[in-house]
Every structure is written in structure tokens, then in C-alpha cells.
PDB file of C-alpha atoms in Angstrom:
ATOM      1  CA  MET A   1      39.136 175.389  34.481  1.00 46.00           C
ATOM      2  CA  GLY A   2      42.106 173.112  35.181  1.00 47.00           C
ATOM      3  CA  GLU A   3      45.223 174.942  36.259  1.00 46.00           C
ATOM      4  CA  LYS A   4      48.676 174.146  34.957  1.00 57.00           C
ATOM      5  CA  TYR A   5      50.451 174.322  38.313  1.00 81.00           C
ATOM      6  CA  MET A   6      48.640 174.364  41.621  1.00 89.00           C
ATOM      7  CA  THR A   7      50.083 174.067  45.089  1.00 95.00           C
ATOM      8  CA  HIS A   8      49.040 171.305  47.455  1.00 95.00           C
ATOM      9  CA  ASP A   9      47.099 173.842  49.541  1.00 96.00           C
ATOM     10  CA  GLU A  10      45.263 175.238  46.489  1.00 97.00           C
ATOM     11  CA  ILE A  11      44.228 171.747  45.422  1.00 97.00           C
ATOM     12  CA  LYS A  12      43.122 170.897  48.958  1.00 96.00           C
ATOM     13  CA  GLU A  13      41.094 174.107  49.232  1.00 95.00           C
ATOM     14  CA  ARG A  14      39.328 173.362  45.952  1.00 96.00           C
ATOM     15  CA  VAL A  15      38.645 169.751  46.938  1.00 96.00           C
ATOM     16  CA  ILE A  16      37.115 170.909  50.238  1.00 95.00           C
ATOM     17  CA  SER A  17      34.960 173.390  48.336  1.00 93.00           C
ATOM     18  CA  LEU A  18      33.754 170.619  46.006  1.00 94.00           C
ATOM     19  CA  CYS A  19      33.046 168.372  48.989  1.00 94.00           C
ATOM     20  CA  SER A  20      30.923 171.043  50.623  1.00 91.00           C
ATOM     21  CA  GLU A  21      28.841 171.240  47.427  1.00 91.00           C
ATOM     22  CA  ILE A  22      28.549 167.488  46.875  1.00 90.00           C
ATOM     23  CA  PHE A  23      27.759 166.748  50.533  1.00 89.00           C
ATOM     24  CA  GLN A  24      25.722 169.889  51.221  1.00 85.00           C
ATOM     25  CA  ASN A  25      22.835 167.881  52.659  1.00 82.00           C
ATOM     26  CA  SER A  26      25.065 166.157  55.214  1.00 81.00           C
ATOM     27  CA  GLU A  27      25.010 169.132  57.589  1.00 80.00           C
ATOM     28  CA  VAL A  28      28.726 168.665  58.281  1.00 81.00           C
ATOM     29  CA  ASP A  29      30.561 171.908  58.950  1.00 82.00           C
ATOM     30  CA  THR A  30      33.024 172.858  56.213  1.00 81.00           C
ATOM     31  CA  ASP A  31      35.758 173.242  58.835  1.00 85.00           C
ATOM     32  CA  ILE A  32      35.734 169.522  59.611  1.00 90.00           C
ATOM     33  CA  LEU A  33      35.092 168.176  56.091  1.00 90.00           C
ATOM     34  CA  GLU A  34      38.778 167.460  55.627  1.00 89.00           C
ATOM     35  CA  TYR A  35      38.718 165.079  58.607  1.00 93.00           C
ATOM     36  CA  VAL A  36      35.658 162.952  57.791  1.00 94.00           C
ATOM     37  CA  ASP A  37      35.369 159.700  55.876  1.00 95.00           C
ATOM     38  CA  PHE A  38      33.026 160.275  52.950  1.00 95.00           C
ATOM     39  CA  THR A  39      31.713 156.723  52.970  1.00 93.00           C
ATOM     40  CA  ASP A  40      31.486 155.972  56.700  1.00 93.00           C
ATOM     41  CA  ASP A  41      30.652 159.451  58.015  1.00 92.00           C
ATOM     42  CA  LEU A  42      28.752 161.010  55.110  1.00 92.00           C
ATOM     43  CA  GLY A  43      27.217 157.903  53.548  1.00 92.00           C
ATOM     44  CA  MET A  44      28.702 158.372  50.058  1.00 94.00           C
ATOM     45  CA  ASP A  45      27.016 155.912  47.721  1.00 94.00           C
ATOM     46  CA  SER A  46      27.894 154.974  44.143  1.00 95.00           C
ATOM     47  CA  ILE A  47      25.757 157.739  42.605  1.00 95.00           C
ATOM     48  CA  THR A  48      27.356 160.416  44.799  1.00 94.00           C
ATOM     49  CA  PHE A  49      30.781 158.931  44.075  1.00 96.00           C
ATOM     50  CA  ILE A  50      30.338 159.199  40.300  1.00 96.00           C
ATOM     51  CA  SER A  51      29.037 162.765  40.634  1.00 95.00           C
ATOM     52  CA  PHE A  52      32.045 163.598  42.801  1.00 96.00           C
ATOM     53  CA  VAL A  53      34.511 162.149  40.267  1.00 97.00           C
ATOM     54  CA  VAL A  54      32.848 164.039  37.401  1.00 97.00           C
ATOM     55  CA  GLU A  55      33.111 167.303  39.366  1.00 96.00           C
ATOM     56  CA  ILE A  56      36.757 166.637  40.203  1.00 97.00           C
ATOM     57  CA  GLU A  57      37.581 165.926  36.568  1.00 97.00           C
ATOM     58  CA  ALA A  58      35.811 169.081  35.387  1.00 97.00           C
ATOM     59  CA  THR A  59      37.295 171.300  38.083  1.00 96.00           C
ATOM     60  CA  PHE A  60      40.892 170.202  37.610  1.00 96.00           C
ATOM     61  CA  GLY A  61      40.809 169.371  33.888  1.00 95.00           C
ATOM     62  CA  ILE A  62      41.917 165.787  34.493  1.00 96.00           C
ATOM     63  CA  THR A  63      40.632 162.321  33.697  1.00 96.00           C
ATOM     64  CA  VAL A  64      40.662 159.815  36.530  1.00 97.00           C
ATOM     65  CA  PRO A  65      41.925 156.508  35.108  1.00 96.00           C
ATOM     66  CA  ASP A  66      39.675 153.478  35.332  1.00 96.00           C
ATOM     67  CA  ASP A  67      41.977 151.713  37.799  1.00 96.00           C
ATOM     68  CA  LEU A  68      41.424 154.565  40.296  1.00 96.00           C
ATOM     69  CA  LEU A  69      37.633 154.592  39.982  1.00 96.00           C
ATOM     70  CA  LEU A  70      37.128 152.945  43.343  1.00 96.00           C
ATOM     71  CA  MET A  71      35.587 154.595  46.389  1.00 95.00           C
ATOM     72  CA  ASP A  72      38.637 153.570  48.427  1.00 95.00           C
ATOM     73  CA  TYR A  73      40.693 156.166  46.518  1.00 96.00           C
ATOM     74  CA  PHE A  74      38.163 158.888  47.374  1.00 97.00           C
ATOM     75  CA  ARG A  75      37.317 158.252  51.038  1.00 96.00           C
ATOM     76  CA  ASN A  76      38.572 161.569  52.413  1.00 97.00           C
ATOM     77  CA  VAL A  77      40.041 164.918  51.389  1.00 97.00           C
ATOM     78  CA  ASP A  78      43.668 163.769  51.606  1.00 97.00           C
ATOM     79  CA  ALA A  79      42.994 160.744  49.396  1.00 97.00           C
ATOM     80  CA  VAL A  80      41.263 162.909  46.780  1.00 98.00           C
ATOM     81  CA  VAL A  81      44.084 165.465  46.864  1.00 97.00           C
ATOM     82  CA  ARG A  82      46.582 162.633  46.262  1.00 97.00           C
ATOM     83  CA  VAL A  83      44.658 161.428  43.191  1.00 97.00           C
ATOM     84  CA  VAL A  84      44.357 164.958  41.808  1.00 97.00           C
ATOM     85  CA  GLU A  85      48.053 165.707  42.363  1.00 96.00           C
ATOM     86  CA  GLU A  86      49.082 162.478  40.632  1.00 95.00           C
ATOM     87  CA  GLN A  87      46.829 163.126  37.650  1.00 96.00           C
ATOM     88  CA  LEU A  88      47.927 166.770  37.324  1.00 94.00           C
ATOM     89  CA  ALA A  89      51.573 165.640  37.438  1.00 92.00           C
ATOM     90  CA  ASP A  90      50.923 163.011  34.735  1.00 88.00           C
ATOM     91  CA  LYS A  91      49.073 165.571  32.639  1.00 84.00           C
ATOM     92  CA  ASN A  92      51.907 168.112  32.903  1.00 81.00           C
ATOM     93  CA  GLU A  93      54.558 165.459  32.102  1.00 81.00           C
ATOM     94  CA  ASN A  94      52.717 164.419  28.950  1.00 78.00           C
ATOM     95  CA  LYS A  95      52.634 167.936  27.502  1.00 68.00           C
TER      96      LYS A  95
END
């Protein structure tokens, strides 16, 4: 389902949608998801983190490199969008 070229806003919208699915039991309103810290505010643990990364990879058709597989790179929507944008750019450059 990965897209060749997506705008920043399209990526952000998809990341927020994924977050609302992954953190559906947190009872946090979708409108504020982009402002919360997934670890501190939503209690993201290692199991949720791995599930989140797998969903991101499947949704965007990317592979998150091992050196980025740290919760610190996935603490909030903006951080996740940054990782996705970097990996999409690398993917498109290598074609």
C-alpha cells in the first residue's frame, strides 16, 4: 500500500490514523493524538511499539532500519512522520 510520493500532510494524516488504531484503548481523542507523547501519555510499551512499527512498515511500504528501532524515534506523531519521510526518500532514491 506504500505510495511513491506522499505529501507531509498525507503522511501525517495516515500516521494519526494508525495511532488511533494502535492506541484505541487509550481513550484519547483523535484530535489531540498528534500532540501527545506515546510513551509518557499513552503508556506505549515494547509490545505496542513493535506492533506500531510493523503497521508503519506495512502501511508505507518501508523498512525501518535497525538503528532507528528505538522508542525515542517514535514518541509522537511528528517523530514518526520524520522517520517515514526519511525512509520514503531513501526508498525513492534507491529506485
